[in-house]
Each structure stands twice: as structure tokens, then as C-alpha cells.
Amino acid sequence: MPARPDRYAVIGNPIAHSKSPDIHARFAAATAQNMQYERLLAPLDGFVATVRGFIDQDGKGMNVTVPFKLEAHALATELTERARAAGAVNTLRFDGDRILGDNTDGVGLVTDIVVNAGVAVRSKKVLLLGAGGAARGVVLPLLKESPRELVIANRTVGKAQELADTFGAQGPVRATDFASVQHVFDIVINATSASLANDVPPVAPAVFCQDTLAYDMMYGKAHTAFMRFALGHGAAVRDGLGMLVEQAAESFLVWRGVRPDTAAVFTELRDRL
Ligand code: ATR
């Protein structure tokens, strides 16, 4: 009799829109891993109970999405360095009583920029827009690439300053308000949630030139408002679909010890947006 597939899931609220089951089914087929991956809707006040129930039913691991990444961080019995730095967990792995918490979002972004877009971060001037959870998750992985500088700009400067203070020992990072950022950057990353409201963070056009990569962590069928703005000022643009696929591949590696190829899955997802 064939072995029962190992169980994985993505947990969130809402969860119906998640592309993760699609992505992981393709990864599993391509790497011949005997696993299944489902969507789990947890009640807003029922994250821990839902995770425990899944573990009791022999679940092996989970991806965690909005709004549970902080609760997942609290639930883990062990955290990777990058999960501790992010202050949030998007990947759980269950081994007996142990719950490993990891965060693959930052490495997903960096892989998409460095490998897929072919733009090195090393020695570059990088501008990170925003200082919420999405921004925090990528600061350490960006600094590990040894940029010349990482400038974090946020509407509420105090939040950017907190991040710069937290990660100051890890590399050349500083905080600023938007108005003070007036020089050109090699890479500009939009980690604000402005795109959700079809809005553009108030960044000066002077940060873009034709050699700039403007990256929006959001993705969609059409360019985001930020991407249109950056394109209008000569930059090359990229959205966050590649980050989504790369963070999934890194989670798959954490669970299965195999890193699937991402190119074909990326192309299929893009075609179906
Ligand atoms: P997430 O988890 O997506 O990062 P968050 O923690 O609520 O969500 O953070 C949202 C980020 O987007 C913050 O940096 C926020 O700026 P403030 O800290 O000043 O609130 C930023 N943001 C949201 N809408 C924005 C807009 N229209 N222009 C500029 N920044 C915006």
C-alpha cells in the first residue's frame, strides 16, 4: 500500500484567495514528494486551537498568513534567527512536541531580486519604504547581502528609527522621513501597504533613474500605482509575485529538505493572474 501523504496547510483568515496550495502542489509534483497541502481557515480567536488540531491529525508543517504571523511567532518552541529578527513567523514545522518557527519572506524577496531579476544587492544603495511588519521581515536578509547602505523611510519616522536601532549592529542601516530622501538609489523596495489602497508612498522622483530597480512587494494583474510612478521616472520595475513563489520554495526546503525550481511555477502563476 502506498504511504499516506504528509499533511501541510496554509492557515489564515481569510484564506480562500491563497495561492499557496497551488504553488506547493506543483512543487510536490516536480520533486516527487508524497505530500498534500490544504487551506485552513482559523477563527480570528482560534489560531492556536486550529494549529493544535492540525498537529493532532498528524500535520507536519504550515504556512502562516494574515493575521496570524505574530501568534505563530509566540507559539513556536524554537525560532530561526531570521524569524526572531522578523518578529513574525510564516513557516511552522512540527516535530513531535517541537514547533519550529521560521520566516522565509525576506529570503524570498532577496532571492527574487538577486537571482530572478539578476540585480545584486552587494555594495548597492537600497531604499526601503515602510516600517511595518512587511518591512521588518526583510531588513536582516537585505543587510546580509552587504549593501552599501540601507535607508528605511516611513511616514511615522519613529517606527523606521526603531528598525534602524534594532538592526544597526548588522549593517549600514539608517532611518529617515520621506521628504529628506532626495538622492538616487539602485534599488527601491515598496514595503508599505499603500498599493492596497491604490496609493503611492510620498517618495521623491529623484530616487529613481534608469538603473534603478523599483520593487513592489504587492503583485497583481496590472502594475501597482507605485510601479507606474517609478516607470514614469525611468526605473525598471518588478512586482512581488516572484517573492511569493520564492518564499514558498524556501518553506518547502525547510519541510522537505529539497528546494524546488521556481521558474515554471512563476510563469504559470503570472499567466493566470
Ligand atoms: P504590513 O504588515 O503590511 O507591513 P503594517 O504593519 O500595518 O502592515 O504597516 C503598513 C506600512 O505601510 C507602514 O509603514 C505604514 O506607514 P506608517 O507606519 O506611517 O503608518 C505604511 N503605509 C500605509 N499606507 C501608506 C501610504 N498611503 N503612504 C505611505 N505609507 C503608507
mmCIF file of C-alpha atoms and ligand atoms in Angstrom:
data_model
loop_
_atom_site.group_PDB
_atom_site.id
_atom_site.type_symbol
_atom_site.label_atom_id
_atom_site.label_comp_id
_atom_site.label_asym_id
_atom_site.label_seq_id
_atom_site.Cartn_x
_atom_site.Cartn_y
_atom_site.Cartn_z
ATOM 1 C CA MET A 1 0.000 0.000 0.000
ATOM 2 C CA PRO A 2 1.407 3.457 -0.841
ATOM 3 C CA ALA A 3 2.339 5.580 2.227
ATOM 4 C CA ARG A 4 -0.166 8.229 3.257
ATOM 5 C CA PRO A 5 0.912 11.683 2.060
ATOM 6 C CA ASP A 6 2.385 14.024 4.700
ATOM 7 C CA ARG A 7 -0.012 16.857 5.525
ATOM 8 C CA TYR A 8 0.736 20.570 5.223
ATOM 9 C CA ALA A 9 -1.519 23.618 5.166
ATOM 10 C CA VAL A 10 -1.674 27.375 4.895
ATOM 11 C CA ILE A 11 -3.557 28.964 7.780
ATOM 12 C CA GLY A 12 -5.093 32.439 7.742
ATOM 13 C CA ASN A 13 -8.305 34.441 7.881
ATOM 14 C CA PRO A 14 -9.414 34.971 5.155
ATOM 15 C CA ILE A 15 -7.727 32.134 3.273
ATOM 16 C CA ALA A 16 -9.844 31.352 0.189
ATOM 17 C CA HIS A 17 -7.662 33.565 -2.057
ATOM 18 C CA SER A 18 -4.345 31.925 -1.087
ATOM 19 C CA LYS A 19 -2.205 30.713 -3.980
ATOM 20 C CA SER A 20 -0.015 28.601 -1.679
ATOM 21 C CA PRO A 21 -1.888 25.271 -2.204
ATOM 22 C CA ASP A 22 -1.409 25.668 -5.954
ATOM 23 C CA ILE A 23 2.265 26.517 -5.620
ATOM 24 C CA HIS A 24 3.062 23.663 -3.230
ATOM 25 C CA ALA A 25 1.111 21.090 -5.246
ATOM 26 C CA ARG A 26 3.312 21.986 -8.223
ATOM 27 C CA PHE A 27 6.488 21.864 -6.135
ATOM 28 C CA ALA A 28 5.485 18.453 -4.714
ATOM 29 C CA ALA A 29 4.799 17.028 -8.166
ATOM 30 C CA ALA A 30 8.058 18.393 -9.583
ATOM 31 C CA THR A 31 10.164 16.975 -6.720
ATOM 32 C CA ALA A 32 8.160 13.718 -6.302
ATOM 33 C CA GLN A 33 7.382 14.433 -2.625
ATOM 34 C CA ASN A 34 4.494 12.455 -1.155
ATOM 35 C CA MET A 35 2.559 15.280 0.486
ATOM 36 C CA GLN A 36 -0.706 17.152 0.420
ATOM 37 C CA TYR A 37 -1.273 20.826 1.151
ATOM 38 C CA GLU A 38 -4.602 22.389 2.082
ATOM 39 C CA ARG A 39 -6.193 25.696 3.107
ATOM 40 C CA LEU A 40 -7.135 26.113 6.782
ATOM 41 C CA LEU A 41 -9.451 28.923 7.827
ATOM 42 C CA ALA A 42 -8.880 29.637 11.531
ATOM 43 C CA PRO A 43 -11.359 31.726 13.533
ATOM 44 C CA LEU A 44 -9.794 35.073 14.480
ATOM 45 C CA ASP A 45 -9.695 33.945 18.124
ATOM 46 C CA GLY A 46 -8.843 30.327 17.315
ATOM 47 C CA PHE A 47 -5.371 30.235 15.794
ATOM 48 C CA VAL A 48 -3.650 28.108 18.452
ATOM 49 C CA ALA A 49 -6.540 25.629 18.734
ATOM 50 C CA THR A 50 -6.601 25.185 14.956
ATOM 51 C CA VAL A 51 -2.846 24.588 14.818
ATOM 52 C CA ARG A 52 -3.017 22.076 17.697
ATOM 53 C CA GLY A 53 -5.872 20.258 15.965
ATOM 54 C CA PHE A 54 -3.824 20.024 12.773
ATOM 55 C CA ILE A 55 -0.811 18.675 14.694
ATOM 56 C CA ASP A 56 -3.070 16.078 16.365
ATOM 57 C CA GLN A 57 -4.167 14.969 12.899
ATOM 58 C CA ASP A 58 -0.542 14.328 12.012
ATOM 59 C CA GLY A 59 0.129 17.668 10.311
ATOM 60 C CA LYS A 60 3.808 18.185 9.510
ATOM 61 C CA GLY A 61 4.003 21.883 8.793
ATOM 62 C CA MET A 62 2.193 25.097 7.910
ATOM 63 C CA ASN A 63 2.491 28.404 6.189
ATOM 64 C CA VAL A 64 1.001 31.221 8.226
ATOM 65 C CA THR A 65 -0.567 34.296 6.718
ATOM 66 C CA VAL A 66 -2.555 37.364 7.793
ATOM 67 C CA PRO A 67 -3.410 37.959 10.617
ATOM 68 C CA PHE A 68 -1.604 35.178 12.485
ATOM 69 C CA LYS A 69 2.144 35.701 11.878
ATOM 70 C CA LEU A 70 2.713 37.215 15.339
ATOM 71 C CA GLU A 71 0.735 34.467 17.090
ATOM 72 C CA ALA A 72 2.763 31.877 15.184
ATOM 73 C CA HIS A 73 5.932 33.586 16.424
ATOM 74 C CA ALA A 74 4.626 33.297 20.004
ATOM 75 C CA LEU A 75 3.562 29.658 19.559
ATOM 76 C CA ALA A 76 6.889 28.355 18.232
ATOM 77 C CA THR A 77 9.086 26.494 20.718
ATOM 78 C CA GLU A 78 12.165 27.292 18.600
ATOM 79 C CA LEU A 79 12.804 30.220 16.274
ATOM 80 C CA THR A 80 15.316 30.609 13.469
ATOM 81 C CA GLU A 81 17.486 33.732 13.514
ATOM 82 C CA ARG A 82 15.531 35.231 10.628
ATOM 83 C CA ALA A 83 12.185 34.584 12.352
ATOM 84 C CA ARG A 84 13.456 36.217 15.528
ATOM 85 C CA ALA A 85 14.666 39.202 13.511
ATOM 86 C CA ALA A 86 11.388 39.488 11.616
ATOM 87 C CA GLY A 87 9.382 39.246 14.846
ATOM 88 C CA ALA A 88 6.942 37.145 12.829
ATOM 89 C CA VAL A 89 6.636 33.590 11.535
ATOM 90 C CA ASN A 90 5.299 32.487 8.135
ATOM 91 C CA THR A 91 6.529 28.866 8.322
ATOM 92 C CA LEU A 92 5.951 26.263 11.040
ATOM 93 C CA ARG A 93 7.418 22.773 11.158
ATOM 94 C CA PHE A 94 6.117 20.206 13.633
ATOM 95 C CA ASP A 95 8.470 17.543 15.042
ATOM 96 C CA GLY A 96 6.853 15.730 17.976
ATOM 97 C CA ASP A 97 6.448 18.333 20.735
ATOM 98 C CA ARG A 98 8.713 20.809 18.980
ATOM 99 C CA ILE A 99 7.333 23.628 16.862
ATOM 100 C CA LEU A 100 9.957 25.314 14.722
ATOM 101 C CA GLY A 101 9.084 28.864 13.636
ATOM 102 C CA ASP A 102 10.810 30.300 10.585
ATOM 103 C CA ASN A 103 10.324 33.293 8.318
ATOM 104 C CA THR A 104 11.054 32.871 4.619
ATOM 105 C CA ASP A 105 9.615 36.176 3.370
ATOM 106 C CA GLY A 106 12.884 38.107 3.494
ATOM 107 C CA VAL A 107 14.969 35.472 1.785
ATOM 108 C CA GLY A 108 12.164 35.164 -0.786
ATOM 109 C CA LEU A 109 12.479 38.860 -1.609
ATOM 110 C CA VAL A 110 16.265 38.758 -1.769
ATOM 111 C CA THR A 111 16.285 35.653 -3.998
ATOM 112 C CA ASP A 112 13.784 37.249 -6.346
ATOM 113 C CA ILE A 113 15.889 40.402 -6.653
ATOM 114 C CA VAL A 114 19.336 38.795 -6.831
ATOM 115 C CA VAL A 115 18.653 35.550 -8.719
ATOM 116 C CA ASN A 116 15.490 36.146 -10.740
ATOM 117 C CA ALA A 117 15.896 39.844 -11.541
ATOM 118 C CA GLY A 118 19.690 39.478 -11.673
ATOM 119 C CA VAL A 119 20.276 42.615 -9.586
ATOM 120 C CA ALA A 120 22.984 42.301 -6.918
ATOM 121 C CA VAL A 121 22.366 43.956 -3.545
ATOM 122 C CA ARG A 122 26.035 43.868 -2.555
ATOM 123 C CA SER A 123 27.558 47.394 -2.420
ATOM 124 C CA LYS A 124 24.286 48.939 -3.629
ATOM 125 C CA LYS A 125 22.254 51.815 -2.231
ATOM 126 C CA VAL A 126 18.915 50.373 -1.125
ATOM 127 C CA LEU A 127 15.827 52.337 -0.073
ATOM 128 C CA LEU A 128 13.135 50.508 1.882
ATOM 129 C CA LEU A 129 9.762 52.266 2.019
ATOM 130 C CA GLY A 130 7.654 51.421 5.082
ATOM 131 C CA ALA A 131 8.399 50.185 8.587
ATOM 132 C CA GLY A 132 5.535 47.791 9.354
ATOM 133 C CA GLY A 133 5.635 44.001 9.534
ATOM 134 C CA ALA A 134 6.420 43.539 5.846
ATOM 135 C CA ALA A 135 9.407 45.888 6.033
ATOM 136 C CA ARG A 136 10.740 44.441 9.272
ATOM 137 C CA GLY A 137 10.791 40.944 7.785
ATOM 138 C CA VAL A 138 13.223 41.899 5.030
ATOM 139 C CA VAL A 139 15.743 44.093 6.873
ATOM 140 C CA LEU A 140 18.079 41.344 8.118
ATOM 141 C CA PRO A 141 18.118 39.332 4.847
ATOM 142 C CA LEU A 142 18.889 42.576 2.951
ATOM 143 C CA LEU A 143 21.712 43.510 5.339
ATOM 144 C CA LYS A 144 23.191 40.022 4.993
ATOM 145 C CA GLU A 145 23.751 40.848 1.301
ATOM 146 C CA SER A 146 26.131 43.690 2.330
ATOM 147 C CA PRO A 147 24.503 46.719 0.668
ATOM 148 C CA ARG A 148 26.474 49.986 0.732
ATOM 149 C CA GLU A 149 23.559 51.494 2.648
ATOM 150 C CA LEU A 150 20.008 50.575 3.626
ATOM 151 C CA VAL A 151 17.793 53.592 4.196
ATOM 152 C CA ILE A 152 14.366 52.995 5.747
ATOM 153 C CA ALA A 153 11.832 55.754 5.032
ATOM 154 C CA ASN A 154 8.473 55.828 6.756
ATOM 155 C CA ARG A 155 5.614 58.279 7.291
ATOM 156 C CA THR A 156 5.927 57.660 11.012
ATOM 157 C CA VAL A 157 9.692 58.146 11.347
ATOM 158 C CA GLY A 158 9.796 56.693 14.868
ATOM 159 C CA LYS A 159 8.901 53.243 13.508
ATOM 160 C CA ALA A 160 11.692 53.417 10.932
ATOM 161 C CA GLN A 161 14.082 54.548 13.678
ATOM 162 C CA GLU A 162 13.102 51.558 15.810
ATOM 163 C CA LEU A 163 14.018 49.232 12.952
ATOM 164 C CA ALA A 164 17.308 51.027 12.329
ATOM 165 C CA ASP A 165 18.143 50.766 16.050
ATOM 166 C CA THR A 166 17.207 47.076 16.160
ATOM 167 C CA PHE A 167 19.381 46.159 13.178
ATOM 168 C CA GLY A 168 22.137 48.777 13.475
ATOM 169 C CA ALA A 169 24.711 46.214 14.561
ATOM 170 C CA GLN A 170 24.040 44.077 11.470
ATOM 171 C CA GLY A 171 24.985 46.611 8.809
ATOM 172 C CA PRO A 172 24.777 50.181 7.483
ATOM 173 C CA VAL A 173 21.101 50.959 8.122
ATOM 174 C CA ARG A 174 19.502 54.323 8.935
ATOM 175 C CA ALA A 175 16.030 55.800 9.213
ATOM 176 C CA THR A 176 14.513 58.883 7.637
ATOM 177 C CA ASP A 177 11.289 60.622 6.693
ATOM 178 C CA PHE A 178 10.185 60.670 3.063
ATOM 179 C CA ALA A 179 10.888 64.356 2.432
ATOM 180 C CA SER A 180 14.583 64.012 3.303
ATOM 181 C CA VAL A 181 15.215 61.300 0.703
ATOM 182 C CA GLN A 182 16.343 63.196 -2.386
ATOM 183 C CA HIS A 183 19.191 61.186 -3.901
ATOM 184 C CA VAL A 184 19.161 58.313 -6.352
ATOM 185 C CA PHE A 185 19.082 54.642 -5.209
ATOM 186 C CA ASP A 186 19.983 51.426 -7.015
ATOM 187 C CA ILE A 187 17.056 49.509 -5.500
ATOM 188 C CA VAL A 188 13.819 50.958 -4.079
ATOM 189 C CA ILE A 189 11.527 48.488 -2.317
ATOM 190 C CA ASN A 190 7.922 49.366 -1.516
ATOM 191 C CA ALA A 191 7.019 47.555 1.709
ATOM 192 C CA THR A 192 4.193 49.956 2.604
ATOM 193 C CA SER A 193 0.599 48.844 2.302
ATOM 194 C CA ALA A 194 -0.155 51.902 0.114
ATOM 195 C CA SER A 195 -0.672 49.755 -3.002
ATOM 196 C CA LEU A 196 -3.669 48.084 -1.337
ATOM 197 C CA ALA A 197 -5.365 51.485 -1.469
ATOM 198 C CA ASN A 198 -4.059 52.144 -4.989
ATOM 199 C CA ASP A 199 -1.842 54.791 -3.419
ATOM 200 C CA VAL A 200 1.846 55.688 -3.797
ATOM 201 C CA PRO A 201 4.103 56.373 -0.796
ATOM 202 C CA PRO A 202 5.260 60.023 -0.953
ATOM 203 C CA VAL A 203 8.754 59.333 -2.253
ATOM 204 C CA ALA A 204 10.571 61.907 -4.417
ATOM 205 C CA PRO A 205 11.057 61.137 -8.139
ATOM 206 C CA ALA A 206 14.764 61.893 -7.539
ATOM 207 C CA VAL A 207 15.256 58.413 -6.024
ATOM 208 C CA PHE A 208 14.754 56.817 -9.461
ATOM 209 C CA CYS A 209 16.992 56.715 -12.507
ATOM 210 C CA GLN A 210 17.181 54.331 -15.460
ATOM 211 C CA ASP A 211 19.455 51.996 -13.494
ATOM 212 C CA THR A 212 17.097 51.776 -10.519
ATOM 213 C CA LEU A 213 15.102 48.633 -9.793
ATOM 214 C CA ALA A 214 11.786 49.642 -8.219
ATOM 215 C CA TYR A 215 10.281 46.633 -6.454
ATOM 216 C CA ASP A 216 6.737 46.437 -5.073
ATOM 217 C CA MET A 217 6.079 43.614 -2.612
ATOM 218 C CA MET A 218 2.454 43.630 -3.790
ATOM 219 C CA TYR A 219 1.502 41.985 -7.066
ATOM 220 C CA GLY A 220 -1.452 41.862 -9.392
ATOM 221 C CA LYS A 221 -2.574 41.591 -12.981
ATOM 222 C CA ALA A 222 -1.671 45.216 -13.633
ATOM 223 C CA HIS A 223 1.204 47.371 -12.391
ATOM 224 C CA THR A 224 0.649 48.904 -8.952
ATOM 225 C CA ALA A 225 0.423 52.690 -8.570
ATOM 226 C CA PHE A 226 3.981 52.654 -7.177
ATOM 227 C CA MET A 227 5.256 50.747 -10.219
ATOM 228 C CA ARG A 228 3.540 53.177 -12.592
ATOM 229 C CA PHE A 229 5.108 56.106 -10.717
ATOM 230 C CA ALA A 230 8.577 54.528 -10.833
ATOM 231 C CA LEU A 231 8.209 53.625 -14.524
ATOM 232 C CA GLY A 232 7.211 57.210 -15.223
ATOM 233 C CA HIS A 233 10.542 58.318 -13.764
ATOM 234 C CA GLY A 234 12.625 55.891 -15.776
ATOM 235 C CA ALA A 235 13.111 52.969 -13.361
ATOM 236 C CA ALA A 236 12.814 49.263 -14.147
ATOM 237 C CA VAL A 237 10.003 47.672 -12.148
ATOM 238 C CA ARG A 238 9.147 44.305 -10.643
ATOM 239 C CA ASP A 239 6.201 43.187 -8.506
ATOM 240 C CA GLY A 240 6.091 40.748 -5.587
ATOM 241 C CA LEU A 241 4.898 37.616 -7.407
ATOM 242 C CA GLY A 242 8.433 36.260 -7.514
ATOM 243 C CA MET A 243 8.813 36.906 -3.786
ATOM 244 C CA LEU A 244 5.646 34.871 -3.183
ATOM 245 C CA VAL A 245 6.997 31.912 -5.159
ATOM 246 C CA GLU A 246 10.489 32.129 -3.628
ATOM 247 C CA GLN A 247 9.256 32.304 -0.021
ATOM 248 C CA ALA A 248 7.172 29.206 -0.785
ATOM 249 C CA ALA A 249 10.200 27.374 -2.194
ATOM 250 C CA GLU A 250 12.184 28.230 0.940
ATOM 251 C CA SER A 251 9.355 26.921 3.184
ATOM 252 C CA PHE A 252 9.287 23.736 1.090
ATOM 253 C CA LEU A 253 13.030 23.381 1.711
ATOM 254 C CA VAL A 254 12.500 23.781 5.479
ATOM 255 C CA TRP A 255 9.902 20.981 5.463
ATOM 256 C CA ARG A 256 11.248 18.564 2.874
ATOM 257 C CA GLY A 257 14.985 19.260 2.551
ATOM 258 C CA VAL A 258 14.596 19.888 -1.193
ATOM 259 C CA ARG A 259 14.464 23.288 -2.891
ATOM 260 C CA PRO A 260 12.140 23.120 -5.906
ATOM 261 C CA ASP A 261 12.783 25.032 -9.120
ATOM 262 C CA THR A 262 10.626 28.131 -9.215
ATOM 263 C CA ALA A 263 10.749 29.399 -12.802
ATOM 264 C CA ALA A 264 7.944 27.278 -14.273
ATOM 265 C CA VAL A 265 5.608 27.893 -11.329
ATOM 266 C CA PHE A 266 6.275 31.630 -11.539
ATOM 267 C CA THR A 267 5.381 31.689 -15.249
ATOM 268 C CA GLU A 268 2.198 29.684 -14.721
ATOM 269 C CA LEU A 269 1.046 31.932 -11.877
ATOM 270 C CA ARG A 270 1.774 35.045 -13.914
ATOM 271 C CA ASP A 271 -0.255 33.709 -16.828
ATOM 272 C CA ARG A 272 -3.227 33.011 -14.583
ATOM 273 C CA LEU A 273 -3.318 36.321 -12.653
HETATM 274 P P1 ATR B 1 2.351 45.352 6.887
HETATM 275 O O1 ATR B 1 2.276 44.150 7.767
HETATM 276 O O2 ATR B 1 1.773 45.161 5.502
HETATM 277 O O3 ATR B 1 3.704 45.953 6.844
HETATM 278 P P2 ATR B 1 1.565 47.416 8.712
HETATM 279 O O4 ATR B 1 2.396 46.806 9.783
HETATM 280 O O5 ATR B 1 0.201 47.949 9.047
HETATM 281 O O6 ATR B 1 1.323 46.400 7.528
HETATM 282 O O7 ATR B 1 2.444 48.585 8.045
HETATM 283 C C1 ATR B 1 1.980 49.330 6.971
HETATM 284 C C2 ATR B 1 3.116 50.216 6.470
HETATM 285 O O8 ATR B 1 2.685 50.928 5.318
HETATM 286 C C3 ATR B 1 3.565 51.274 7.463
HETATM 287 O O9 ATR B 1 4.934 51.539 7.256
HETATM 288 C C4 ATR B 1 2.707 52.480 7.049
HETATM 289 O O10 ATR B 1 3.241 53.726 7.430
HETATM 290 P P3 ATR B 1 3.002 54.291 8.948
HETATM 291 O O11 ATR B 1 3.873 53.462 9.828
HETATM 292 O O12 ATR B 1 3.440 55.701 8.896
HETATM 293 O O13 ATR B 1 1.541 54.113 9.196
HETATM 294 C C5 ATR B 1 2.780 52.328 5.561
HETATM 295 N N1 ATR B 1 1.700 52.975 4.793
HETATM 296 C C6 ATR B 1 0.415 52.577 4.665
HETATM 297 N N2 ATR B 1 -0.270 53.355 3.810
HETATM 298 C C7 ATR B 1 0.626 54.285 3.365
HETATM 299 C C8 ATR B 1 0.549 55.385 2.450
HETATM 300 N N3 ATR B 1 -0.607 55.683 1.818
HETATM 301 N N4 ATR B 1 1.656 56.117 2.242
HETATM 302 C C9 ATR B 1 2.816 55.823 2.881
HETATM 303 N N5 ATR B 1 2.948 54.818 3.758
HETATM 304 C C10 ATR B 1 1.872 54.054 3.997
#
